[in-house]
Amino acid sequence: MKIKDIVPTKIRSSLKRREEENPFLTLRQEMNRLFDNFFDDFSIRPFKTPWERTYPQVNIKENDKQIEISAELPGMDQKDVDISLYNNILTIQGEKRQEQEDKEGDYYHMECSYGSFHRDIPLPSEVDASKVKADFKKGVLKIFLPKKEEAERQAKKIEIS
Amino acid sequence: MTETQVQKKEKKDVDKVERTRSGRCFIPPTDIIDKEDRITVLADMPGVEQTSIDITLENNVLTIQGCVKEENPENYSLVHSEYQVGDYYRSFTLSDTIDQDKIKAKYENGILRLELPKAEKAKSRKIEIQS
């Protein structure tokens, strides 16, 4: 392992963080897991990773042409979720509603959570906002963001006069 | 007006079950509502194929499982990962007798909803003391 990999020379944005790229993060996650297992019964959870409290949790994949963002949003449909793109930041917001009839029932076990959420995701590269597509099936939201053409990106270069 | 925020629960691995499929397996977070005449089970199982959902009730043990077909096109690289994809498995022991013929299951928007009507004999009734 190179020393460069161990000593972080610059702060990476959370988006670019990858487990294998950051040995400290991996170590911390490992520690978290140990603590989580240990503190499970006490509901004390130290050293949370920044996104453990965020909802929805997302996976981001990309290839040369497009970025694919997926999130698990069970119990919601298209009406409950609002997606917008502004300044290369993708916003996902919405609300998971609890069924009214269930509230009157006799709950004795509850693990699913309900309420509103809002999440901003900075995109790793410029996208073509007019061609963004999204689909929502089986509680999994998938957003496809085509990257801008190479030519367009280069056109943004500014010459110093 | 107070707004409640959705709290993300970490997916928990199932470790006590021997499985025939490789890959990760998670415990789906579940709400259970106990009503006078029935028990409603709501399990969060996003991404599961409806045809792969398997529900069994044997000796008062209710087992639900579902498989997720993971799509991983080769030319894609994972840039950022916060959640993992895997199958779901969970079993419950029911205290009441369930009318097995009337169990209803529905899978919609990633939630599996089970309606388990209580059997006639499990419903509470008054017992007369014979004199």
mmCIF file of C-alpha atoms in Angstrom:
data_model
loop_
_atom_site.group_PDB
_atom_site.id
_atom_site.type_symbol
_atom_site.label_atom_id
_atom_site.label_comp_id
_atom_site.label_asym_id
_atom_site.label_seq_id
_atom_site.Cartn_x
_atom_site.Cartn_y
_atom_site.Cartn_z
ATOM 1 C CA MET A 1 0.000 0.000 0.000
ATOM 2 C CA LYS A 2 1.273 3.427 -0.931
ATOM 3 C CA ILE A 3 1.627 6.054 1.738
ATOM 4 C CA LYS A 4 -0.578 8.281 -0.408
ATOM 5 C CA ASP A 5 -3.442 5.893 0.184
ATOM 6 C CA ILE A 6 -3.076 6.073 3.912
ATOM 7 C CA VAL A 7 -2.613 9.781 4.355
ATOM 8 C CA PRO A 8 -5.512 11.692 2.865
ATOM 9 C CA THR A 9 -4.146 14.609 0.905
ATOM 10 C CA LYS A 10 -7.469 16.196 0.201
ATOM 11 C CA ILE A 11 -10.957 15.899 1.519
ATOM 12 C CA ARG A 12 -12.987 13.803 -0.785
ATOM 13 C CA SER A 13 -16.649 14.552 -1.183
ATOM 14 C CA SER A 14 -18.794 11.835 0.269
ATOM 15 C CA LEU A 15 -19.992 10.980 -3.197
ATOM 16 C CA LYS A 16 -16.622 9.837 -4.367
ATOM 17 C CA ARG A 17 -15.902 7.889 -1.267
ATOM 18 C CA ARG A 18 -15.371 4.295 -1.982
ATOM 19 C CA GLU A 19 -14.631 1.696 0.588
ATOM 20 C CA GLU A 20 -11.569 0.346 -1.111
ATOM 21 C CA GLU A 21 -10.224 3.828 -1.678
ATOM 22 C CA ASN A 22 -10.340 4.804 1.943
ATOM 23 C CA PRO A 23 -8.789 2.422 4.420
ATOM 24 C CA PHE A 24 -9.837 4.580 7.351
ATOM 25 C CA LEU A 25 -13.442 4.445 6.320
ATOM 26 C CA THR A 26 -13.307 0.709 6.007
ATOM 27 C CA LEU A 27 -11.751 0.489 9.435
ATOM 28 C CA ARG A 28 -14.332 2.825 10.865
ATOM 29 C CA GLN A 29 -17.163 0.882 9.297
ATOM 30 C CA GLU A 30 -15.721 -2.275 10.726
ATOM 31 C CA MET A 31 -15.588 -0.627 14.147
ATOM 32 C CA ASN A 32 -19.149 0.604 13.711
ATOM 33 C CA ARG A 33 -20.289 -2.877 12.994
ATOM 34 C CA LEU A 34 -18.570 -4.167 16.108
ATOM 35 C CA PHE A 35 -20.107 -1.436 18.218
ATOM 36 C CA ASP A 36 -23.491 -1.859 16.619
ATOM 37 C CA ASN A 37 -23.539 -5.520 17.426
ATOM 38 C CA PHE A 38 -22.406 -4.824 20.955
ATOM 39 C CA PHE A 39 -24.714 -1.903 21.646
ATOM 40 C CA ASP A 40 -27.682 -3.370 19.869
ATOM 41 C CA ASP A 41 -29.650 -3.827 23.059
ATOM 42 C CA PHE A 42 -28.796 -0.437 24.526
ATOM 43 C CA SER A 43 -29.623 1.644 21.469
ATOM 44 C CA ILE A 44 -26.405 3.607 21.792
ATOM 45 C CA ARG A 45 -24.551 3.814 18.538
ATOM 46 C CA PRO A 46 -21.353 5.799 18.501
ATOM 47 C CA PHE A 47 -19.301 6.748 15.452
ATOM 48 C CA LYS A 48 -22.030 6.759 12.927
ATOM 49 C CA THR A 49 -20.981 7.144 9.325
ATOM 50 C CA PRO A 50 -22.434 10.339 7.851
ATOM 51 C CA TRP A 51 -25.069 8.612 5.756
ATOM 52 C CA GLU A 52 -26.310 6.098 8.242
ATOM 53 C CA ARG A 53 -28.959 8.546 9.384
ATOM 54 C CA THR A 54 -29.873 9.701 5.930
ATOM 55 C CA TYR A 55 -32.944 8.474 4.149
ATOM 56 C CA PRO A 56 -33.300 7.222 1.550
ATOM 57 C CA GLN A 57 -29.998 5.481 1.200
ATOM 58 C CA VAL A 58 -28.805 5.451 -2.362
ATOM 59 C CA ASN A 59 -26.549 3.450 -4.614
ATOM 60 C CA ILE A 60 -24.893 5.253 -7.468
ATOM 61 C CA LYS A 61 -23.609 3.476 -10.551
ATOM 62 C CA GLU A 62 -22.152 4.995 -13.662
ATOM 63 C CA ASN A 63 -20.765 4.207 -17.054
ATOM 64 C CA ASP A 64 -19.459 6.418 -19.846
ATOM 65 C CA LYS A 65 -22.882 7.513 -20.906
ATOM 66 C CA GLN A 66 -25.038 7.752 -17.818
ATOM 67 C CA ILE A 67 -25.367 7.760 -14.068
ATOM 68 C CA GLU A 68 -27.877 5.502 -12.375
ATOM 69 C CA ILE A 69 -29.091 6.342 -8.897
ATOM 70 C CA SER A 70 -31.216 3.817 -7.074
ATOM 71 C CA ALA A 71 -32.991 4.038 -3.737
ATOM 72 C CA GLU A 72 -35.213 1.698 -1.791
ATOM 73 C CA LEU A 73 -38.488 3.386 -0.945
ATOM 74 C CA PRO A 74 -40.926 0.683 0.086
ATOM 75 C CA GLY A 75 -44.551 1.607 0.548
ATOM 76 C CA MET A 76 -44.514 4.617 -1.697
ATOM 77 C CA ASP A 77 -45.555 5.178 -5.268
ATOM 78 C CA GLN A 78 -44.974 7.874 -7.873
ATOM 79 C CA LYS A 79 -47.376 10.272 -6.207
ATOM 80 C CA ASP A 80 -45.471 10.288 -2.946
ATOM 81 C CA VAL A 81 -42.063 11.026 -4.392
ATOM 82 C CA ASP A 82 -40.807 14.250 -5.924
ATOM 83 C CA ILE A 83 -37.539 14.369 -7.854
ATOM 84 C CA SER A 84 -35.917 17.570 -9.031
ATOM 85 C CA LEU A 85 -32.610 18.575 -10.549
ATOM 86 C CA TYR A 86 -31.087 21.973 -9.963
ATOM 87 C CA ASN A 87 -27.487 23.127 -10.308
ATOM 88 C CA ASN A 88 -26.315 19.575 -10.778
ATOM 89 C CA ILE A 89 -27.859 18.584 -7.466
ATOM 90 C CA LEU A 90 -30.513 15.924 -7.503
ATOM 91 C CA THR A 91 -33.201 16.252 -4.863
ATOM 92 C CA ILE A 92 -35.413 13.390 -3.804
ATOM 93 C CA GLN A 93 -38.192 14.205 -1.388
ATOM 94 C CA GLY A 94 -41.481 12.755 -0.326
ATOM 95 C CA GLU A 95 -43.472 11.216 2.406
ATOM 96 C CA LYS A 96 -44.252 7.728 3.520
ATOM 97 C CA ARG A 97 -47.723 7.644 4.890
ATOM 98 C CA GLN A 98 -48.985 5.374 7.538
ATOM 99 C CA GLU A 99 -52.312 3.824 6.792
ATOM 100 C CA GLN A 100 -55.003 5.454 8.830
ATOM 101 C CA GLU A 101 -56.859 2.293 9.680
ATOM 102 C CA ASP A 102 -53.772 0.783 11.212
ATOM 103 C CA LYS A 103 -53.431 3.518 13.773
ATOM 104 C CA GLU A 104 -56.576 2.388 15.460
ATOM 105 C CA GLY A 105 -55.340 -1.149 15.589
ATOM 106 C CA ASP A 106 -53.469 -2.656 18.421
ATOM 107 C CA TYR A 107 -49.812 -2.346 17.553
ATOM 108 C CA TYR A 108 -47.563 -4.600 19.375
ATOM 109 C CA HIS A 109 -44.639 -4.598 17.055
ATOM 110 C CA MET A 110 -43.427 -1.748 14.881
ATOM 111 C CA GLU A 111 -40.194 -1.570 12.933
ATOM 112 C CA CYS A 112 -41.028 0.240 9.741
ATOM 113 C CA SER A 113 -40.779 4.007 9.911
ATOM 114 C CA TYR A 114 -43.063 6.588 8.447
ATOM 115 C CA GLY A 115 -42.721 10.287 7.782
ATOM 116 C CA SER A 116 -41.214 12.732 5.355
ATOM 117 C CA PHE A 117 -37.771 12.744 3.812
ATOM 118 C CA HIS A 118 -35.561 15.007 1.783
ATOM 119 C CA ARG A 119 -32.233 14.225 0.249
ATOM 120 C CA ASP A 120 -29.866 16.232 -1.910
ATOM 121 C CA ILE A 121 -27.339 14.341 -3.969
ATOM 122 C CA PRO A 122 -24.546 16.250 -5.703
ATOM 123 C CA LEU A 123 -23.885 14.590 -9.036
ATOM 124 C CA PRO A 124 -20.360 13.530 -9.929
ATOM 125 C CA SER A 125 -20.598 14.917 -13.470
ATOM 126 C CA GLU A 126 -22.686 17.198 -15.637
ATOM 127 C CA VAL A 127 -25.938 15.661 -16.772
ATOM 128 C CA ASP A 128 -28.419 16.427 -19.485
ATOM 129 C CA ALA A 129 -31.422 17.559 -17.469
ATOM 130 C CA SER A 130 -33.853 17.188 -20.349
ATOM 131 C CA LYS A 131 -33.140 13.487 -20.757
ATOM 132 C CA VAL A 132 -33.383 12.361 -17.157
ATOM 133 C CA LYS A 133 -35.620 9.358 -16.713
ATOM 134 C CA ALA A 134 -36.916 7.672 -13.600
ATOM 135 C CA ASP A 135 -38.831 4.532 -12.867
ATOM 136 C CA PHE A 136 -40.317 3.227 -9.696
ATOM 137 C CA LYS A 137 -41.027 -0.464 -9.447
ATOM 138 C CA LYS A 138 -41.521 -2.751 -6.496
ATOM 139 C CA GLY A 139 -40.509 -0.025 -4.072
ATOM 140 C CA VAL A 140 -37.187 0.643 -5.762
ATOM 141 C CA LEU A 141 -36.671 4.040 -7.336
ATOM 142 C CA LYS A 142 -34.225 4.245 -10.212
ATOM 143 C CA ILE A 143 -33.125 7.494 -11.784
ATOM 144 C CA PHE A 144 -31.190 7.481 -15.042
ATOM 145 C CA LEU A 145 -29.192 10.605 -15.729
ATOM 146 C CA PRO A 146 -27.467 10.759 -19.109
ATOM 147 C CA LYS A 147 -24.140 12.533 -18.989
ATOM 148 C CA LYS A 148 -23.600 15.570 -21.138
ATOM 149 C CA GLU A 149 -21.797 15.096 -24.404
ATOM 150 C CA GLU A 150 -18.043 15.453 -24.297
ATOM 151 C CA ALA A 151 -18.204 18.354 -26.730
ATOM 152 C CA GLU A 152 -20.564 20.289 -24.536
ATOM 153 C CA ARG A 153 -18.411 19.853 -21.517
ATOM 154 C CA GLN A 154 -15.346 21.088 -23.333
ATOM 155 C CA ALA A 155 -17.178 24.141 -24.572
ATOM 156 C CA LYS A 156 -17.248 25.422 -21.026
ATOM 157 C CA LYS A 157 -13.511 26.034 -20.998
ATOM 158 C CA ILE A 158 -12.719 29.669 -20.280
ATOM 159 C CA GLU A 159 -9.784 31.389 -21.888
ATOM 160 C CA ILE A 160 -7.836 33.969 -19.944
ATOM 161 C CA SER A 161 -7.506 37.099 -21.976
ATOM 162 C CA MET B 1 -47.272 20.859 12.866
ATOM 163 C CA THR B 2 -44.603 18.401 13.691
ATOM 164 C CA GLU B 3 -43.162 16.370 10.901
ATOM 165 C CA THR B 4 -41.708 13.021 11.545
ATOM 166 C CA GLN B 5 -38.603 12.113 9.657
ATOM 167 C CA VAL B 6 -38.174 8.715 8.176
ATOM 168 C CA GLN B 7 -35.461 6.905 10.040
ATOM 169 C CA LYS B 8 -33.424 4.522 8.024
ATOM 170 C CA LYS B 9 -32.846 1.258 9.756
ATOM 171 C CA GLU B 10 -29.725 -0.616 8.934
ATOM 172 C CA LYS B 11 -30.408 -3.807 7.158
ATOM 173 C CA LYS B 12 -29.691 -6.759 9.346
ATOM 174 C CA ASP B 13 -28.173 -9.940 8.122
ATOM 175 C CA VAL B 14 -29.876 -13.207 8.718
ATOM 176 C CA ASP B 15 -27.338 -15.558 10.202
ATOM 177 C CA LYS B 16 -29.260 -18.488 11.572
ATOM 178 C CA VAL B 17 -30.590 -19.867 8.352
ATOM 179 C CA GLU B 18 -28.890 -22.237 5.989
ATOM 180 C CA ARG B 19 -29.586 -21.152 2.473
ATOM 181 C CA THR B 20 -29.259 -22.692 -0.925
ATOM 182 C CA ARG B 21 -28.724 -19.387 -2.705
ATOM 183 C CA SER B 22 -25.550 -17.411 -2.501
ATOM 184 C CA GLY B 23 -25.524 -13.740 -1.693
ATOM 185 C CA ARG B 24 -26.685 -11.686 1.231
ATOM 186 C CA CYS B 25 -29.900 -12.166 3.067
ATOM 187 C CA PHE B 26 -31.665 -9.597 5.203
ATOM 188 C CA ILE B 27 -34.373 -9.450 7.823
ATOM 189 C CA PRO B 28 -37.165 -7.264 6.484
ATOM 190 C CA PRO B 29 -38.379 -4.587 8.938
ATOM 191 C CA THR B 30 -41.910 -5.558 9.840
ATOM 192 C CA ASP B 31 -44.975 -4.002 11.415
ATOM 193 C CA ILE B 32 -47.408 -6.332 13.109
ATOM 194 C CA ILE B 33 -50.893 -5.193 13.964
ATOM 195 C CA ASP B 34 -52.913 -7.380 16.240
ATOM 196 C CA LYS B 35 -56.633 -6.839 15.961
ATOM 197 C CA GLU B 36 -59.508 -8.690 17.507
ATOM 198 C CA ASP B 37 -60.230 -10.830 14.491
ATOM 199 C CA ARG B 38 -56.978 -10.816 12.566
ATOM 200 C CA ILE B 39 -53.259 -10.143 12.540
ATOM 201 C CA THR B 40 -51.836 -7.917 9.845
ATOM 202 C CA VAL B 41 -48.177 -8.224 8.936
ATOM 203 C CA LEU B 42 -46.483 -5.532 6.858
ATOM 204 C CA ALA B 43 -42.951 -6.308 5.729
ATOM 205 C CA ASP B 44 -40.700 -3.905 3.848
ATOM 206 C CA MET B 45 -39.224 -5.956 1.029
ATOM 207 C CA PRO B 46 -38.284 -3.560 -1.744
ATOM 208 C CA GLY B 47 -37.130 -4.951 -5.052
ATOM 209 C CA VAL B 48 -38.439 -8.458 -4.561
ATOM 210 C CA GLU B 49 -39.901 -10.348 -7.504
ATOM 211 C CA GLN B 50 -43.515 -11.070 -6.732
ATOM 212 C CA THR B 51 -43.260 -14.596 -8.077
ATOM 213 C CA SER B 52 -40.350 -15.401 -5.786
ATOM 214 C CA ILE B 53 -42.176 -14.575 -2.568
ATOM 215 C CA ASP B 54 -42.702 -17.671 -0.482
ATOM 216 C CA ILE B 55 -44.977 -17.653 2.539
ATOM 217 C CA THR B 56 -45.413 -20.720 4.700
ATOM 218 C CA LEU B 57 -47.263 -21.371 7.907
ATOM 219 C CA GLU B 58 -46.361 -24.498 9.726
ATOM 220 C CA ASN B 59 -46.954 -25.334 13.367
ATOM 221 C CA ASN B 60 -47.700 -21.697 14.158
ATOM 222 C CA VAL B 61 -44.446 -20.576 12.587
ATOM 223 C CA LEU B 62 -44.932 -18.090 9.806
ATOM 224 C CA THR B 63 -42.057 -17.811 7.377
ATOM 225 C CA ILE B 64 -41.708 -15.237 4.658
ATOM 226 C CA GLN B 65 -38.969 -15.086 2.084
ATOM 227 C CA GLY B 66 -38.328 -13.282 -1.141
ATOM 228 C CA CYS B 67 -35.584 -13.145 -3.700
ATOM 229 C CA VAL B 68 -34.164 -10.053 -5.313
ATOM 230 C CA LYS B 69 -32.831 -10.265 -8.814
ATOM 231 C CA GLU B 70 -29.753 -8.134 -8.820
ATOM 232 C CA GLU B 71 -29.129 -6.381 -12.067
ATOM 233 C CA ASN B 72 -25.504 -5.638 -12.582
ATOM 234 C CA PRO B 73 -24.683 -4.599 -16.100
ATOM 235 C CA GLU B 74 -20.978 -5.108 -16.642
ATOM 236 C CA ASN B 75 -20.149 -1.728 -18.050
ATOM 237 C CA TYR B 76 -21.415 0.002 -14.940
ATOM 238 C CA SER B 77 -19.135 0.768 -12.047
ATOM 239 C CA LEU B 78 -20.461 1.332 -8.568
ATOM 240 C CA VAL B 79 -19.496 4.848 -7.545
ATOM 241 C CA HIS B 80 -21.173 5.077 -4.199
ATOM 242 C CA SER B 81 -22.947 2.493 -2.121
ATOM 243 C CA GLU B 82 -25.050 3.011 0.969
ATOM 244 C CA TYR B 83 -27.311 0.020 0.928
ATOM 245 C CA GLN B 84 -26.873 -3.522 -0.157
ATOM 246 C CA VAL B 85 -29.140 -5.685 -2.175
ATOM 247 C CA GLY B 86 -30.050 -9.145 -1.051
ATOM 248 C CA ASP B 87 -32.828 -11.582 -0.364
ATOM 249 C CA TYR B 88 -35.217 -11.367 2.551
ATOM 250 C CA TYR B 89 -36.024 -14.005 5.096
ATOM 251 C CA ARG B 90 -37.905 -13.871 8.342
ATOM 252 C CA SER B 91 -39.937 -16.186 10.497
ATOM 253 C CA PHE B 92 -42.412 -15.480 13.272
ATOM 254 C CA THR B 93 -44.031 -17.630 15.890
ATOM 255 C CA LEU B 94 -47.702 -16.895 16.161
ATOM 256 C CA SER B 95 -49.438 -17.137 19.473
ATOM 257 C CA ASP B 96 -52.944 -17.358 18.111
ATOM 258 C CA THR B 97 -54.397 -20.020 15.940
ATOM 259 C CA ILE B 98 -54.765 -18.782 12.419
ATOM 260 C CA ASP B 99 -57.396 -19.832 9.966
ATOM 261 C CA GLN B 100 -54.999 -21.059 7.320
ATOM 262 C CA ASP B 101 -57.523 -21.156 4.517
ATOM 263 C CA LYS B 102 -58.307 -17.480 4.790
ATOM 264 C CA ILE B 103 -54.803 -16.049 4.754
ATOM 265 C CA LYS B 104 -54.460 -13.275 2.236
ATOM 266 C CA ALA B 105 -51.209 -11.877 0.893
ATOM 267 C CA LYS B 106 -50.593 -8.837 -1.262
ATOM 268 C CA TYR B 107 -47.365 -7.381 -2.580
ATOM 269 C CA GLU B 108 -47.519 -3.749 -3.544
ATOM 270 C CA ASN B 109 -44.890 -1.017 -3.840
ATOM 271 C CA GLY B 110 -42.280 -3.120 -2.129
ATOM 272 C CA ILE B 111 -44.409 -4.002 0.868
ATOM 273 C CA LEU B 112 -45.694 -7.463 1.570
ATOM 274 C CA ARG B 113 -49.021 -7.344 3.350
ATOM 275 C CA LEU B 114 -50.355 -10.424 5.063
ATOM 276 C CA GLU B 115 -53.803 -10.721 6.546
ATOM 277 C CA LEU B 116 -54.025 -13.605 8.941
ATOM 278 C CA PRO B 117 -57.579 -14.103 10.210
ATOM 279 C CA LYS B 118 -57.760 -15.690 13.623
ATOM 280 C CA ALA B 119 -59.477 -19.009 13.810
ATOM 281 C CA GLU B 120 -62.870 -19.148 15.465
ATOM 282 C CA LYS B 121 -61.581 -20.998 18.507
ATOM 283 C CA ALA B 122 -58.792 -18.476 19.115
ATOM 284 C CA LYS B 123 -61.186 -15.574 19.476
ATOM 285 C CA SER B 124 -61.881 -14.639 23.051
ATOM 286 C CA ARG B 125 -65.099 -15.944 24.521
ATOM 287 C CA LYS B 126 -66.766 -16.125 27.822
ATOM 288 C CA ILE B 127 -66.677 -19.389 29.651
ATOM 289 C CA GLU B 128 -69.671 -20.279 31.690
ATOM 290 C CA ILE B 129 -69.115 -22.170 34.886
ATOM 291 C CA GLN B 130 -71.344 -25.115 35.104
ATOM 292 C CA SER B 131 -73.132 -25.491 38.359
#
